[in-house]
Coordinates of C-alpha atoms in Angstrom, one line a residue:
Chain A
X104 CA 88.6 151.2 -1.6
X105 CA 90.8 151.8 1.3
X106 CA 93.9 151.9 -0.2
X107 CA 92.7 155.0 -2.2
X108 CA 91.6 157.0 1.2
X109 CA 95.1 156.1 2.6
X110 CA 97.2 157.3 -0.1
X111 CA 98.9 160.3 0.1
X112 CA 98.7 160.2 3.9
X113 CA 95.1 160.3 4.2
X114 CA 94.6 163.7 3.4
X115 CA 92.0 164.0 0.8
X116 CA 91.7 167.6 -0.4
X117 CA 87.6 168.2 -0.8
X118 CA 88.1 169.8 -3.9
X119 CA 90.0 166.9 -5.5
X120 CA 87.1 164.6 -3.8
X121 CA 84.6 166.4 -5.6
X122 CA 86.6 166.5 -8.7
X123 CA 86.9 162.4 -8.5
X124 CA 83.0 162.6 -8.1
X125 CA 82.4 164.5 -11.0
X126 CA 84.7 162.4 -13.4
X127 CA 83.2 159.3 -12.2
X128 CA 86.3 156.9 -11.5
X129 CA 85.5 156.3 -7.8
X130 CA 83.8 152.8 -6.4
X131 CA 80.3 152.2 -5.8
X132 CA 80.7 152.5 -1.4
X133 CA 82.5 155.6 -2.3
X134 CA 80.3 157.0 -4.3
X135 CA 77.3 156.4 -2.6
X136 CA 79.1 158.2 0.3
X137 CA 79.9 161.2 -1.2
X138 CA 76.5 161.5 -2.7
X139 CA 75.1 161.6 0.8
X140 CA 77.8 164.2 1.5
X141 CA 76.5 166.4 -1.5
X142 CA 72.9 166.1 0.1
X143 CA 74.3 167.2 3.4
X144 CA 77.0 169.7 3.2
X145 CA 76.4 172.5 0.9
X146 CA 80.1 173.5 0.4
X147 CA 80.9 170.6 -0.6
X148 CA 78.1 170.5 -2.9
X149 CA 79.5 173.6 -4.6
X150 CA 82.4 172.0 -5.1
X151 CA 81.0 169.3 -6.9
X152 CA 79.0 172.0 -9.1
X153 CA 82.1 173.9 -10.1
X154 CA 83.9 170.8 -11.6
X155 CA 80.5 169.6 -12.7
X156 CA 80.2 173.1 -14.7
X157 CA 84.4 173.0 -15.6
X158 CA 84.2 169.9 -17.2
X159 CA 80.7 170.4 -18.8
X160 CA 82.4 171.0 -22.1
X161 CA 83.0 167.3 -22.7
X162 CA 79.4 166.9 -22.6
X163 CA 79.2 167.7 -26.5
X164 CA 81.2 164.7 -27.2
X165 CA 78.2 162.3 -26.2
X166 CA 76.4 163.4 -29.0
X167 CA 72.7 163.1 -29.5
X168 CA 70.2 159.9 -29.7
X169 CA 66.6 159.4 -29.5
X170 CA 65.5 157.1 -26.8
X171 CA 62.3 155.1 -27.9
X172 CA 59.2 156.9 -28.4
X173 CA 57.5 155.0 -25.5
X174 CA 59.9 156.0 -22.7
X175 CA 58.0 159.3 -21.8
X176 CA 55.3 157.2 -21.1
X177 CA 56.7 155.1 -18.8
X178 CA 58.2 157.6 -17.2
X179 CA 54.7 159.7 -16.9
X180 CA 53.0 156.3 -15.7
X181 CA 55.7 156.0 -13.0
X182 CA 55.7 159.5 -11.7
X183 CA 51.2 160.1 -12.5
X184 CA 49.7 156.8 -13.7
X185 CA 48.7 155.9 -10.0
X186 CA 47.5 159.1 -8.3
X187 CA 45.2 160.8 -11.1
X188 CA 45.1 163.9 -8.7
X189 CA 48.7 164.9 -9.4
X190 CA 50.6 165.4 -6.7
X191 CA 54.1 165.0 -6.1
X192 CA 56.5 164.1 -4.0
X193 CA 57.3 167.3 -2.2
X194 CA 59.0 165.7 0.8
X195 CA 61.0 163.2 -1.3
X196 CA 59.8 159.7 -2.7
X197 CA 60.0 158.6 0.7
X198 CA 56.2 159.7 1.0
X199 CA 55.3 159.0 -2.0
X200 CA 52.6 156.5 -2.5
X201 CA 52.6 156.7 -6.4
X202 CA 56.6 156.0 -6.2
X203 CA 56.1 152.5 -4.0
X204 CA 53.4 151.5 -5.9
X205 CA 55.4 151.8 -9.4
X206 CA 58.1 149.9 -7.2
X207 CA 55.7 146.9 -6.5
X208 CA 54.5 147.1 -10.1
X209 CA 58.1 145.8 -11.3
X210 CA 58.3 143.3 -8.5
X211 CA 54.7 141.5 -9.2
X212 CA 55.6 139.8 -12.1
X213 CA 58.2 138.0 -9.9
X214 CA 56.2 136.9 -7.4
X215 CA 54.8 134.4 -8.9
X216 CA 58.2 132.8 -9.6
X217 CA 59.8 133.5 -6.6
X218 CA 56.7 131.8 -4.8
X219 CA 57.6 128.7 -6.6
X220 CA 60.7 128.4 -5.5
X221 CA 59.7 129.4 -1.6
X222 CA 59.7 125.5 -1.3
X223 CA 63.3 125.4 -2.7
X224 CA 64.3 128.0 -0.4
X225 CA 62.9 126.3 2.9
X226 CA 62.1 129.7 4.3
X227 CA 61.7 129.4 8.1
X228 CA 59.2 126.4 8.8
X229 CA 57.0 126.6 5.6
X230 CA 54.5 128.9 4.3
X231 CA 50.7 128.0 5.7
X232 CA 48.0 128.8 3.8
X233 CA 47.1 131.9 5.0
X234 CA 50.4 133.3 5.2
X235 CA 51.4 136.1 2.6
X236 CA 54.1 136.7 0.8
X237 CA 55.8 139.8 -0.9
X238 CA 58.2 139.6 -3.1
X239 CA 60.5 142.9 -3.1
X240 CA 62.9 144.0 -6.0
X241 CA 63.8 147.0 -7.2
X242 CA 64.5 148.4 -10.6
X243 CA 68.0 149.5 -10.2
X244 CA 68.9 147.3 -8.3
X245 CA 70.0 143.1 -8.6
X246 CA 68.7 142.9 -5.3
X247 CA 65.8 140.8 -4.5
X248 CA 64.3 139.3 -1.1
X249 CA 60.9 137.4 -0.3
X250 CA 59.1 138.2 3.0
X251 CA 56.4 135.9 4.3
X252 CA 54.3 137.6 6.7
X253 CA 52.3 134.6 9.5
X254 CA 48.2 136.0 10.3
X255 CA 49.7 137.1 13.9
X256 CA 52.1 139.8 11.8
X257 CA 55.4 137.6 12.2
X258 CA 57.6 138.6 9.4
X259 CA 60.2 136.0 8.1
X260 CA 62.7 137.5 5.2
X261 CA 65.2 135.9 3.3
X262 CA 67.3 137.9 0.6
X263 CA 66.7 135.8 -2.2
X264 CA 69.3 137.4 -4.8
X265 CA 72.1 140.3 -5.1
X266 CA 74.7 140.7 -3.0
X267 CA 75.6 141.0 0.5
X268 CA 75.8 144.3 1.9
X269 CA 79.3 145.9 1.3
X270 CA 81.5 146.4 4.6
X271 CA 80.1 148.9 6.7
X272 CA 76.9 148.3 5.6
X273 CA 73.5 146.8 6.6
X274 CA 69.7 146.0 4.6
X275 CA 67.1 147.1 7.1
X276 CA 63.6 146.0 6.6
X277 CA 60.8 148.8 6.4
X278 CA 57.2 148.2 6.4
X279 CA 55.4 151.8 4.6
X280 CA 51.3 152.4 4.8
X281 CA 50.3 155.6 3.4
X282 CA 50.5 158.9 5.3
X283 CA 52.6 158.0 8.0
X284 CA 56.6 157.8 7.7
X285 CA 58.5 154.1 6.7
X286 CA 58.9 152.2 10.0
X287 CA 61.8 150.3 10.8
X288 CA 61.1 146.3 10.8
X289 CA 65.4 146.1 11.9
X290 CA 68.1 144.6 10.3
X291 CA 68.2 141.7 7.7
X292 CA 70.6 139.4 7.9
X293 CA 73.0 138.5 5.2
X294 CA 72.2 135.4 5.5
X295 CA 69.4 132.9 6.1
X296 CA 65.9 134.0 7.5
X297 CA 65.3 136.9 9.4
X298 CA 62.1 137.0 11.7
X299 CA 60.7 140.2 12.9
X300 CA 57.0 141.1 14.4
X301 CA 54.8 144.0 12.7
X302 CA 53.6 146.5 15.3
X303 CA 50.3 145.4 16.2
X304 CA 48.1 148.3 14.8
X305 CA 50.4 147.6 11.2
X306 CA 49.6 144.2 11.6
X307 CA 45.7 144.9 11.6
X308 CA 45.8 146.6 8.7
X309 CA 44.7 144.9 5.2
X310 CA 47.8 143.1 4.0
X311 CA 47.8 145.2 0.4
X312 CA 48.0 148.4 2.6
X313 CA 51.7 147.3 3.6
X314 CA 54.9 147.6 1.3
X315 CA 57.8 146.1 2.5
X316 CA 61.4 147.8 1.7
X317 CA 64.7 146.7 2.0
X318 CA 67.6 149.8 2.5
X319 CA 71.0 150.0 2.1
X320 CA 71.8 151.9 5.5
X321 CA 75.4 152.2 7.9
X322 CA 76.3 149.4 9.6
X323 CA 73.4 148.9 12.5
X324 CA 70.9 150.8 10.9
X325 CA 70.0 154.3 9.8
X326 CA 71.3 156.4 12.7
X327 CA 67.4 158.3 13.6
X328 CA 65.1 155.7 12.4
X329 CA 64.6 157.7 9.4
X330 CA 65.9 155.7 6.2
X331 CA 68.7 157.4 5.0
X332 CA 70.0 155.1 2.1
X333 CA 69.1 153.9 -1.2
X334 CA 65.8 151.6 -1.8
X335 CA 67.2 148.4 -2.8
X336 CA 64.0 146.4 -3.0
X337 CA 60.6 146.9 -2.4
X338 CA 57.1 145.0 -2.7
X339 CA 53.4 144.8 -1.5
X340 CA 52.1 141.9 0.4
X341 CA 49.8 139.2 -1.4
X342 CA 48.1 135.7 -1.2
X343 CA 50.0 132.9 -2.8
Chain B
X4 CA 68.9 171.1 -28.9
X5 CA 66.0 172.6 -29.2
X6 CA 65.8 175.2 -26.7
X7 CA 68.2 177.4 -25.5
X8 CA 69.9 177.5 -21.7
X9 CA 67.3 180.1 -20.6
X10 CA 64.3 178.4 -21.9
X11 CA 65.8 174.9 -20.4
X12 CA 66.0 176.9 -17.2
X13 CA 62.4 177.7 -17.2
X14 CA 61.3 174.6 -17.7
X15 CA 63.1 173.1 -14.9
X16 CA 62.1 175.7 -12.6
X17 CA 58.0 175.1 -13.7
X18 CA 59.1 171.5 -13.0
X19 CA 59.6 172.1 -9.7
X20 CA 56.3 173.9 -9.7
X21 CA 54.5 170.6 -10.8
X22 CA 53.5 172.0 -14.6
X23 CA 53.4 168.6 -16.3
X24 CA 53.3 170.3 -19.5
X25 CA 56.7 172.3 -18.9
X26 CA 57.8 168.4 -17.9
X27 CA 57.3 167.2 -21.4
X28 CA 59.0 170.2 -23.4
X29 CA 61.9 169.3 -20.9
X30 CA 61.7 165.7 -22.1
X31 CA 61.4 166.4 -25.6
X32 CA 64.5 169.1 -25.2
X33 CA 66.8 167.4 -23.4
X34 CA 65.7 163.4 -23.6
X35 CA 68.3 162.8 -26.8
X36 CA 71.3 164.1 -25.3
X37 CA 70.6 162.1 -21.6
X38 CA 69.7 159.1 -23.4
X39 CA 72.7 159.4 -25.6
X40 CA 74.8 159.9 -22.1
X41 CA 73.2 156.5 -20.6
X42 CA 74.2 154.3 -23.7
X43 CA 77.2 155.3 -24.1
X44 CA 77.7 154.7 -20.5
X45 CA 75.6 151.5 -20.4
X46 CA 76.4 150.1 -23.6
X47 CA 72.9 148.6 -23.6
X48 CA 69.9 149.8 -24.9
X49 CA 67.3 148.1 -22.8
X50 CA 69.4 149.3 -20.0
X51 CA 70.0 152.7 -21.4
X52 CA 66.0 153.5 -21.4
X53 CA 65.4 151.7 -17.7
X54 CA 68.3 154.2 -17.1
X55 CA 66.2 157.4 -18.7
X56 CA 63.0 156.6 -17.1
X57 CA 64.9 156.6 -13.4
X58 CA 66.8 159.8 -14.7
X59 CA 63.4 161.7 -15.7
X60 CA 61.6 160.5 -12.1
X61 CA 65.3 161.9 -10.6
X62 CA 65.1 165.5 -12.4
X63 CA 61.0 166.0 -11.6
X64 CA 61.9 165.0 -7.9
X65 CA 64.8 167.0 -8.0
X66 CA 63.5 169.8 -10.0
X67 CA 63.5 172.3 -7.1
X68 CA 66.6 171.7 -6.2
X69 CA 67.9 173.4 -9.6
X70 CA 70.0 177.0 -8.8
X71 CA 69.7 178.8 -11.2
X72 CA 72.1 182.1 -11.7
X73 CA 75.3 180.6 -13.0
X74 CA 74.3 177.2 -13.3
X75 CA 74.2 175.5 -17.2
X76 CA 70.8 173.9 -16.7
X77 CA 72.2 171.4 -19.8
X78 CA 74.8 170.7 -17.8
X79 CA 72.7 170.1 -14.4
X80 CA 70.8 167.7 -16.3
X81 CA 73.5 165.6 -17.8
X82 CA 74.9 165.7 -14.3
X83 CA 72.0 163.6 -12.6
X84 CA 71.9 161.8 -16.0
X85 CA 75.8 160.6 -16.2
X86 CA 75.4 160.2 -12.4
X87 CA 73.1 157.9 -12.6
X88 CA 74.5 156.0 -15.4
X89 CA 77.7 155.6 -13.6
X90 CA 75.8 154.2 -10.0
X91 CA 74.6 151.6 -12.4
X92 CA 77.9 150.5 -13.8
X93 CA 79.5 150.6 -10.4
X94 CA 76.7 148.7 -9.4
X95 CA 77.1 145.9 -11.3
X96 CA 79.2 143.3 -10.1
X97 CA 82.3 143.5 -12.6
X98 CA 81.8 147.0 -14.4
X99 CA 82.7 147.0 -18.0
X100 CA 82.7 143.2 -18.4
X101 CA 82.5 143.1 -22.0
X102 CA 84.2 145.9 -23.6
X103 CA 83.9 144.7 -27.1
X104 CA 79.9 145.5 -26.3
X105 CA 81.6 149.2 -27.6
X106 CA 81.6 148.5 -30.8
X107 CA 77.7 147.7 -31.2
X108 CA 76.8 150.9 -30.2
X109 CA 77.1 153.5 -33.4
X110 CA 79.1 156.7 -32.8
X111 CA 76.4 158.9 -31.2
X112 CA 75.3 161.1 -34.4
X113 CA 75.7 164.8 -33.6
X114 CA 72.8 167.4 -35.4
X115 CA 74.4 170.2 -37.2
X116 CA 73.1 172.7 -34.8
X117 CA 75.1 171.1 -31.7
X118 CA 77.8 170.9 -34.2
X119 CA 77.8 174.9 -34.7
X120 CA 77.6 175.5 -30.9
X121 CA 81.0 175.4 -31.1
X122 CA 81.3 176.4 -27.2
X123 CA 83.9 178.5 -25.3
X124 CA 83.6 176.2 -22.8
X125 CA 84.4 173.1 -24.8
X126 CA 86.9 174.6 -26.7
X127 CA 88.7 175.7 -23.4
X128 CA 88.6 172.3 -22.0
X129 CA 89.7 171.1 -25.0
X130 CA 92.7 173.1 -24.8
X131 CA 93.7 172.4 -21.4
X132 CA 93.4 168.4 -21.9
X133 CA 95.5 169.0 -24.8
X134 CA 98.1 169.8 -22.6
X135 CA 98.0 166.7 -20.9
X136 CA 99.8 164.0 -22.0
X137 CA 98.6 161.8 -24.2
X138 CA 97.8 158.8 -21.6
X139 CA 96.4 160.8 -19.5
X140 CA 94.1 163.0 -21.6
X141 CA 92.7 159.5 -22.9
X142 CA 91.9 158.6 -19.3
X143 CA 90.3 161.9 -18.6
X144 CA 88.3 161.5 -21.8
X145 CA 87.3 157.8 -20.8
X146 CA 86.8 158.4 -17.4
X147 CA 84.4 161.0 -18.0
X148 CA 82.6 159.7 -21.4
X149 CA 83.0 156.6 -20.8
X150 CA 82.8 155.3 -17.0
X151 CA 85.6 154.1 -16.3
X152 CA 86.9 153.1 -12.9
X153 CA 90.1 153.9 -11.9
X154 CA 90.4 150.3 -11.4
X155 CA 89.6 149.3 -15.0
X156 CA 91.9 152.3 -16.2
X157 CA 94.4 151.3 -13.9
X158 CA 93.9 147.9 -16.0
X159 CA 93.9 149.1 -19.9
X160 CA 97.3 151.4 -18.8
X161 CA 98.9 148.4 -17.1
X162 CA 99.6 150.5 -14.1
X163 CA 98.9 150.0 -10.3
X164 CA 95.8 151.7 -9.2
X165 CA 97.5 154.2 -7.2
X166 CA 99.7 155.1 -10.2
X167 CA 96.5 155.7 -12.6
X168 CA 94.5 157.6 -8.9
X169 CA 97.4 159.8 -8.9
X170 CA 97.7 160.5 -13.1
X171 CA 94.1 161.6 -12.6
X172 CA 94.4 163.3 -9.4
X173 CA 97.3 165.5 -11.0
X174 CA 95.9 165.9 -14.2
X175 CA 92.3 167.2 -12.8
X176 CA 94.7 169.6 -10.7
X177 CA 96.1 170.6 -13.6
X178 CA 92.6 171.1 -15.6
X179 CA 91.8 173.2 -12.8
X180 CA 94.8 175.3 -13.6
X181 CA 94.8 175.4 -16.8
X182 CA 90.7 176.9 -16.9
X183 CA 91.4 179.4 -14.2
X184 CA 94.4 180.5 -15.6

């Protein structure tokens, strides 16, 4: 929302910032920048923790309600169910097997209809037989894109529902196998089908050992080839 | 409620140390009140629980990030939790399409207990949003309880956006006042 930064001369006091955080009337883009800020710059994020704690006492007005008695479960099976040795996530959910696997749980289900309309969408030249196909979606997100990947580790992706990336912003592809960090496939264009090559030792690898991910990242990529934005979709590879 | 701020405290903080067990009492001492926050948020039961699951995965990932000392650890939690109700409205393509949805959801039933915790803090804010006027206490109140946009305020006041951005801008200003005062 330009017109808000531009207002009032462009100044934006930090502590009114943070204040326009905590209340919650700010856009999406915004607010996905100022979380970012809050991860980075710890005066700031003392700011937000003042007005989060000064208007706390309107948190009594939500009242109380009992979620269903299944949701723990879920919640254990997302953050357990996979890994039976528990062990979390202590460097984020970046490395975290268990979380990309609960991801590509959600998106199975769809594959099978997104592969059915593969046709429809005329990705690239056709899908050969042996070509593989992951379908990546993400639970908070409206997101969705299917990625075929060719026996020789050519990657085709086509975003196959959501919405464009707001200004500023681009979806980078990321191909994740366990115990090493998400490697950057590049960008994927808004529109159409994007082609990209897996690095070759990837591209040996059995095709369930890859999960694809799509990230919301600055305009031309995350800055240090580290993801730095929100997963948006995710999915494993399989046969069709 | 069930537990107090200090015990709520020392659950999170054997979160972050993994204890599974300490996970669960968190859930069961805190779920109602951050499920209550997602539906009235949400407006949408089905999205309301998807919303508590991601909220639960947030606070056992975040757990170690909790401060401590002066921190409310109720508040820290309904933090991530009204957070993350909010990202999902923005994200949705129009926000609060269908306001009449309000009316399905029940007025959030409060326990007795919660009732009796009459807090200073509450009270306090109370008091200073009082002093606002009227329109622009209600915005405060909706913003915050709610999720509104300052576009879709903007909208129910029939004001330009920059009109309703700098109501709330002066009226947080003036909260801030008003508490330190």
């Amino acid at each position: 929302m330009t017109d808000v930064n531009e207002h009032e001369g462009g100044e934006r006091d930090d502590d009114i910032v943070a204040a326009e955080y905590v209340l919650g009337v700010l856009p999406d883009a915004e607010r996905t920048r100022i979380a970012r800020r809050i991860e980075e710059e710890r005066a700031f994020a003392m700011l937000v923790a003042a007005w989060e704690e000064r208007l706390s006492g309107m948190n009594e007005a939500f009242g109380e309600e009992r979620p269903p008695s299944d949701t723990f479960g879920k919640i254990e099976d997302r953050l357990f169910a996979v890994d039976p040795v528990h062990k979390k996530a202590n460097a984020g959910l970046w490395t975290s097997l268990v979380f990309w696997r609960g991801l590509a749980v959600a998106s199975f289900a769809m594959v099978a209809i997104l592969a059915g309309t593969l046709v429809m969408r005329d990705i690239g030249t056709g899908v050969a037989r042996e070509d593989v196909v992951a379908s990546l979606a993400a639970e908070d997100s409206d997101a969705t894109f299917l990625a075929v990947k060719a026996p020789d580790g050519n990657i085709r992706i086509t975003r196959t529902g959501g919405v464009e990336p707001p200004s500023g912003r681009s979806h980078e592809l990321w191909v994740i196998v366990a115990d090493r960090d998400p490697i950057s496939l590049g960008l994927v264009t808004p529109e159409g089908t994007t082609s990209t090559v897996l690095p070759s030792d990837i591209a040996r690898l059995p095709d369930d050992a890859l999960t694809l991910a799509v990230t919301l990242e600055p305009a031309g990529g995350a800055p240090e080839g580290k993801p730095t934005g929100p997963i948006i979709a995710a999915g494993h590879l399989r046969k069709i | 409620m069930i537990d107090d701020a200090a015990d709520i405290a020392d659950l999170i903080a054997r979160t972050a140390l993994n204890d599974r067990a300490a996970f669960r009492r968190l859930y069961n001492a805190s779920s109602s009140k951050l499920f209550a926050v997602a539906l009235r948020i949400l407006r949408d039961r089905t999205e309301a629980e998807d919303a508590l699951q991601d909220i639960y995965v947030k606070i056992w990932n975040r757990a170690d990030r909790f401060a401590g000392g002066g921190t409310s650890p109720m508040g820290w939690l309904v933090a991530i939790a009204r957070n993350h109700a909010i990202d999902r409205l923005r994200a949705r393509r129009s926000g609060h399409s269908d306001i009449d949805k309000h009316a399905d959801i029940a007025d959030p039933g409060r326990s007795p207990e919660s009732e009796a915790i009459a807090s200073s803090e509450r009270s306090r804010l109370d008091g200073c949003i009082e002093q606002l006027e009227e329109a622009k206490a209600n915005s405060v109140r909706a913003a915050y309880l709610d999720g509104y946009s300052y576009q879709e305020l903007a909208e129910r006041h029939s004001v330009p956006l920059n009109t309703m951005r700098t109501w709330l801008r002066r009226s947080l200003i003036k909260l801030r006042e008003c508490l330190e005062a």
